JSON list of C-alpha atoms in Angstrom, two decimals:
[
{"chain": "A", "resi": 1, "resn": "GLY", "atom": "CA", "xyz": [148.55, 90.33, 48.37]},
{"chain": "A", "resi": 2, "resn": "VAL", "atom": "CA", "xyz": [148.64, 91.41, 52.13]},
{"chain": "A", "resi": 3, "resn": "VAL", "atom": "CA", "xyz": [147.10, 87.89, 53.23]},
{"chain": "A", "resi": 4, "resn": "GLY", "atom": "CA", "xyz": [147.42, 84.06, 52.15]},
{"chain": "A", "resi": 5, "resn": "ARG", "atom": "CA", "xyz": [144.79, 81.41, 51.86]},
{"chain": "A", "resi": 6, "resn": "ALA", "atom": "CA", "xyz": [145.68, 77.81, 51.97]},
{"chain": "A", "resi": 7, "resn": "GLY", "atom": "CA", "xyz": [145.20, 75.77, 48.66]},
{"chain": "A", "resi": 8, "resn": "ILE", "atom": "CA", "xyz": [145.77, 79.27, 46.20]},
{"chain": "A", "resi": 9, "resn": "ALA", "atom": "CA", "xyz": [149.16, 79.76, 47.07]},
{"chain": "A", "resi": 10, "resn": "ALA", "atom": "CA", "xyz": [149.78, 80.88, 43.17]},
{"chain": "A", "resi": 11, "resn": "TYR", "atom": "CA", "xyz": [147.13, 83.24, 43.23]},
{"chain": "A", "resi": 12, "resn": "HIS", "atom": "CA", "xyz": [148.33, 84.88, 46.41]},
{"chain": "A", "resi": 13, "resn": "GLY", "atom": "CA", "xyz": [152.12, 84.54, 45.50]},
{"chain": "A", "resi": 14, "resn": "THR", "atom": "CA", "xyz": [150.99, 86.92, 42.29]},
{"chain": "A", "resi": 15, "resn": "LYS", "atom": "CA", "xyz": [149.56, 89.40, 44.30]},
{"chain": "A", "resi": 16, "resn": "HIS", "atom": "CA", "xyz": [152.27, 89.66, 46.72]},
{"chain": "A", "resi": 17, "resn": "GLY", "atom": "CA", "xyz": [154.83, 89.64, 43.97]},
{"chain": "A", "resi": 18, "resn": "VAL", "atom": "CA", "xyz": [152.83, 92.95, 42.41]},
{"chain": "A", "resi": 19, "resn": "ILE", "atom": "CA", "xyz": [152.99, 94.65, 45.98]},
{"chain": "A", "resi": 20, "resn": "GLY", "atom": "CA", "xyz": [156.72, 94.32, 45.76]},
{"chain": "A", "resi": 21, "resn": "LEU", "atom": "CA", "xyz": [157.26, 95.19, 42.28]},
{"chain": "A", "resi": 22, "resn": "THR", "atom": "CA", "xyz": [155.00, 98.17, 43.25]},
{"chain": "A", "resi": 23, "resn": "ARG", "atom": "CA", "xyz": [157.41, 99.11, 46.08]},
{"chain": "A", "resi": 24, "resn": "SER", "atom": "CA", "xyz": [160.51, 98.73, 44.51]},
{"chain": "A", "resi": 25, "resn": "VAL", "atom": "CA", "xyz": [159.42, 100.88, 41.09]},
{"chain": "A", "resi": 26, "resn": "ALA", "atom": "CA", "xyz": [158.08, 103.40, 43.29]},
{"chain": "A", "resi": 27, "resn": "LEU", "atom": "CA", "xyz": [161.53, 103.50, 44.31]},
{"chain": "A", "resi": 28, "resn": "GLU", "atom": "CA", "xyz": [163.19, 104.00, 41.15]},
{"chain": "A", "resi": 29, "resn": "TYR", "atom": "CA", "xyz": [160.99, 107.02, 39.99]},
{"chain": "A", "resi": 30, "resn": "ALA", "atom": "CA", "xyz": [160.58, 108.74, 42.81]},
{"chain": "A", "resi": 31, "resn": "GLU", "atom": "CA", "xyz": [163.09, 111.45, 42.26]},
{"chain": "A", "resi": 32, "resn": "ARG", "atom": "CA", "xyz": [161.28, 111.85, 38.88]},
{"chain": "A", "resi": 33, "resn": "GLY", "atom": "CA", "xyz": [157.86, 112.72, 40.35]},
{"chain": "A", "resi": 34, "resn": "ILE", "atom": "CA", "xyz": [156.56, 109.65, 39.04]},
{"chain": "A", "resi": 35, "resn": "ARG", "atom": "CA", "xyz": [154.16, 107.92, 41.87]},
{"chain": "A", "resi": 36, "resn": "ILE", "atom": "CA", "xyz": [153.52, 104.11, 41.68]},
{"chain": "A", "resi": 37, "resn": "ASN", "atom": "CA", "xyz": [151.09, 102.51, 43.73]},
{"chain": "A", "resi": 38, "resn": "ALA", "atom": "CA", "xyz": [148.87, 99.44, 43.69]},
{"chain": "A", "resi": 39, "resn": "VAL", "atom": "CA", "xyz": [144.93, 99.24, 44.89]},
{"chain": "A", "resi": 40, "resn": "CYS", "atom": "CA", "xyz": [144.39, 95.99, 47.07]},
{"chain": "A", "resi": 41, "resn": "PRO", "atom": "CA", "xyz": [140.76, 95.50, 46.46]},
{"chain": "A", "resi": 42, "resn": "GLY", "atom": "CA", "xyz": [138.66, 93.27, 48.83]},
{"chain": "A", "resi": 43, "resn": "THR", "atom": "CA", "xyz": [135.51, 91.11, 47.60]},
{"chain": "A", "resi": 44, "resn": "ILE", "atom": "CA", "xyz": [133.69, 93.47, 45.11]},
{"chain": "A", "resi": 45, "resn": "ASP", "atom": "CA", "xyz": [130.52, 92.57, 43.57]},
{"chain": "A", "resi": 46, "resn": "THR", "atom": "CA", "xyz": [131.64, 91.52, 40.18]},
{"chain": "A", "resi": 47, "resn": "PRO", "atom": "CA", "xyz": [130.03, 89.22, 37.61]},
{"chain": "A", "resi": 48, "resn": "MET", "atom": "CA", "xyz": [133.15, 86.78, 38.88]},
{"chain": "A", "resi": 49, "resn": "VAL", "atom": "CA", "xyz": [132.12, 86.99, 41.98]},
{"chain": "A", "resi": 50, "resn": "SER", "atom": "CA", "xyz": [128.41, 86.31, 41.39]},
{"chain": "A", "resi": 51, "resn": "ASP", "atom": "CA", "xyz": [129.29, 83.34, 39.19]},
{"chain": "A", "resi": 52, "resn": "MET", "atom": "CA", "xyz": [130.63, 81.55, 42.04]},
{"chain": "A", "resi": 53, "resn": "LEU", "atom": "CA", "xyz": [128.13, 82.47, 44.16]},
{"chain": "A", "resi": 54, "resn": "ASP", "atom": "CA", "xyz": [125.71, 81.24, 42.14]},
{"chain": "A", "resi": 55, "resn": "ARG", "atom": "CA", "xyz": [127.82, 77.76, 41.19]},
{"chain": "A", "resi": 56, "resn": "GLY", "atom": "CA", "xyz": [128.26, 77.35, 44.89]},
{"chain": "A", "resi": 57, "resn": "MET", "atom": "CA", "xyz": [131.87, 77.85, 44.73]},
{"chain": "A", "resi": 58, "resn": "LEU", "atom": "CA", "xyz": [131.47, 80.87, 47.42]},
{"chain": "A", "resi": 59, "resn": "LYS", "atom": "CA", "xyz": [128.47, 81.13, 49.83]},
{"chain": "A", "resi": 60, "resn": "MET", "atom": "CA", "xyz": [127.36, 84.49, 51.04]},
{"chain": "A", "resi": 61, "resn": "ALA", "atom": "CA", "xyz": [126.94, 84.49, 54.51]},
{"chain": "A", "resi": 62, "resn": "ASP", "atom": "CA", "xyz": [130.61, 83.01, 54.61]},
{"chain": "A", "resi": 63, "resn": "LEU", "atom": "CA", "xyz": [131.99, 86.37, 52.49]},
{"chain": "A", "resi": 64, "resn": "LEU", "atom": "CA", "xyz": [129.85, 88.72, 54.93]},
{"chain": "A", "resi": 65, "resn": "ARG", "atom": "CA", "xyz": [131.01, 86.81, 58.29]},
{"chain": "A", "resi": 66, "resn": "ASP", "atom": "CA", "xyz": [134.29, 87.76, 57.41]},
{"chain": "A", "resi": 67, "resn": "LEU", "atom": "CA", "xyz": [133.63, 91.51, 56.63]},
{"chain": "A", "resi": 68, "resn": "PRO", "atom": "CA", "xyz": [133.26, 93.79, 58.66]},
{"chain": "A", "resi": 69, "resn": "MET", "atom": "CA", "xyz": [131.21, 96.39, 56.91]},
{"chain": "A", "resi": 70, "resn": "LYS", "atom": "CA", "xyz": [128.82, 93.27, 56.31]},
{"chain": "A", "resi": 71, "resn": "ARG", "atom": "CA", "xyz": [128.67, 93.73, 52.48]},
{"chain": "A", "resi": 72, "resn": "LEU", "atom": "CA", "xyz": [130.67, 93.49, 49.11]},
{"chain": "A", "resi": 73, "resn": "GLY", "atom": "CA", "xyz": [132.06, 96.44, 47.95]},
{"chain": "A", "resi": 74, "resn": "THR", "atom": "CA", "xyz": [131.52, 98.30, 44.41]},
{"chain": "A", "resi": 75, "resn": "GLY", "atom": "CA", "xyz": [133.28, 98.79, 41.38]},
{"chain": "A", "resi": 76, "resn": "ASP", "atom": "CA", "xyz": [132.49, 102.79, 41.91]},
{"chain": "A", "resi": 77, "resn": "GLU", "atom": "CA", "xyz": [134.45, 102.52, 45.38]},
{"chain": "A", "resi": 78, "resn": "ILE", "atom": "CA", "xyz": [137.26, 100.93, 43.84]},
{"chain": "A", "resi": 79, "resn": "ALA", "atom": "CA", "xyz": [136.95, 103.48, 41.14]},
{"chain": "A", "resi": 80, "resn": "GLY", "atom": "CA", "xyz": [136.71, 106.14, 44.14]},
{"chain": "A", "resi": 81, "resn": "ALA", "atom": "CA", "xyz": [140.49, 105.10, 45.44]},
{"chain": "A", "resi": 82, "resn": "VAL", "atom": "CA", "xyz": [141.66, 104.75, 42.06]},
{"chain": "A", "resi": 83, "resn": "LEU", "atom": "CA", "xyz": [140.85, 108.23, 41.21]},
{"chain": "A", "resi": 84, "resn": "TRP", "atom": "CA", "xyz": [141.94, 109.49, 44.82]},
{"chain": "A", "resi": 85, "resn": "LEU", "atom": "CA", "xyz": [145.64, 108.24, 43.83]},
{"chain": "A", "resi": 86, "resn": "CYS", "atom": "CA", "xyz": [145.05, 109.83, 40.59]},
{"chain": "A", "resi": 87, "resn": "SER", "atom": "CA", "xyz": [144.45, 113.32, 42.45]},
{"chain": "A", "resi": 88, "resn": "SER", "atom": "CA", "xyz": [146.77, 116.12, 43.76]},
{"chain": "A", "resi": 89, "resn": "GLY", "atom": "CA", "xyz": [145.37, 115.32, 47.06]},
{"chain": "A", "resi": 90, "resn": "SER", "atom": "CA", "xyz": [148.03, 111.76, 47.30]},
{"chain": "A", "resi": 91, "resn": "ALA", "atom": "CA", "xyz": [150.74, 113.99, 45.72]},
{"chain": "A", "resi": 92, "resn": "PHE", "atom": "CA", "xyz": [153.03, 112.70, 48.62]},
{"chain": "A", "resi": 93, "resn": "VAL", "atom": "CA", "xyz": [152.01, 109.12, 48.35]},
{"chain": "A", "resi": 94, "resn": "THR", "atom": "CA", "xyz": [154.04, 106.40, 46.62]},
{"chain": "A", "resi": 95, "resn": "GLY", "atom": "CA", "xyz": [154.83, 102.90, 47.01]},
{"chain": "A", "resi": 96, "resn": "HIS", "atom": "CA", "xyz": [151.83, 102.12, 48.57]},
{"chain": "A", "resi": 97, "resn": "ALA", "atom": "CA", "xyz": [149.42, 99.21, 49.14]},
{"chain": "A", "resi": 98, "resn": "LEU", "atom": "CA", "xyz": [146.00, 100.63, 49.13]},
{"chain": "A", "resi": 99, "resn": "LEU", "atom": "CA", "xyz": [143.32, 98.47, 51.05]},
{"chain": "A", "resi": 100, "resn": "VAL", "atom": "CA", "xyz": [139.96, 99.13, 49.57]},
{"chain": "A", "resi": 101, "resn": "ASP", "atom": "CA", "xyz": [138.69, 95.99, 51.55]},
{"chain": "A", "resi": 102, "resn": "GLY", "atom": "CA", "xyz": [136.05, 97.20, 53.87]},
{"chain": "A", "resi": 103, "resn": "GLY", "atom": "CA", "xyz": [138.30, 96.26, 57.03]},
{"chain": "A", "resi": 104, "resn": "PHE", "atom": "CA", "xyz": [138.76, 92.54, 55.84]},
{"chain": "A", "resi": 105, "resn": "THR", "atom": "CA", "xyz": [142.76, 92.73, 56.90]},
{"chain": "A", "resi": 106, "resn": "ALA", "atom": "CA", "xyz": [141.74, 94.84, 59.70]},
{"chain": "A", "resi": 107, "resn": "GLN", "atom": "CA", "xyz": [140.74, 92.17, 61.83]}
]
């Protein structure tokens, strides 16, 4: 939701929409003490990504070239970010799109 790519505008458009919705709803519920945030994962080692690699739709070398950490993320790493957002450690965080992408968007 924070980048775009040619050829998949509808896909990226929906992600951008989720971030806008997150920010708007966060403002609507902030005074009630309800925090609303979004998690924006990078390329994660999932069955879908594995299938796309197997079918030749993606190439691991291309993925890793664009990832500063030179590896795919894991589901556990996304879960850790979600757990932090659910914890008291993020008590003053709302309306935020948390990037968990191994530095992809930092480039």
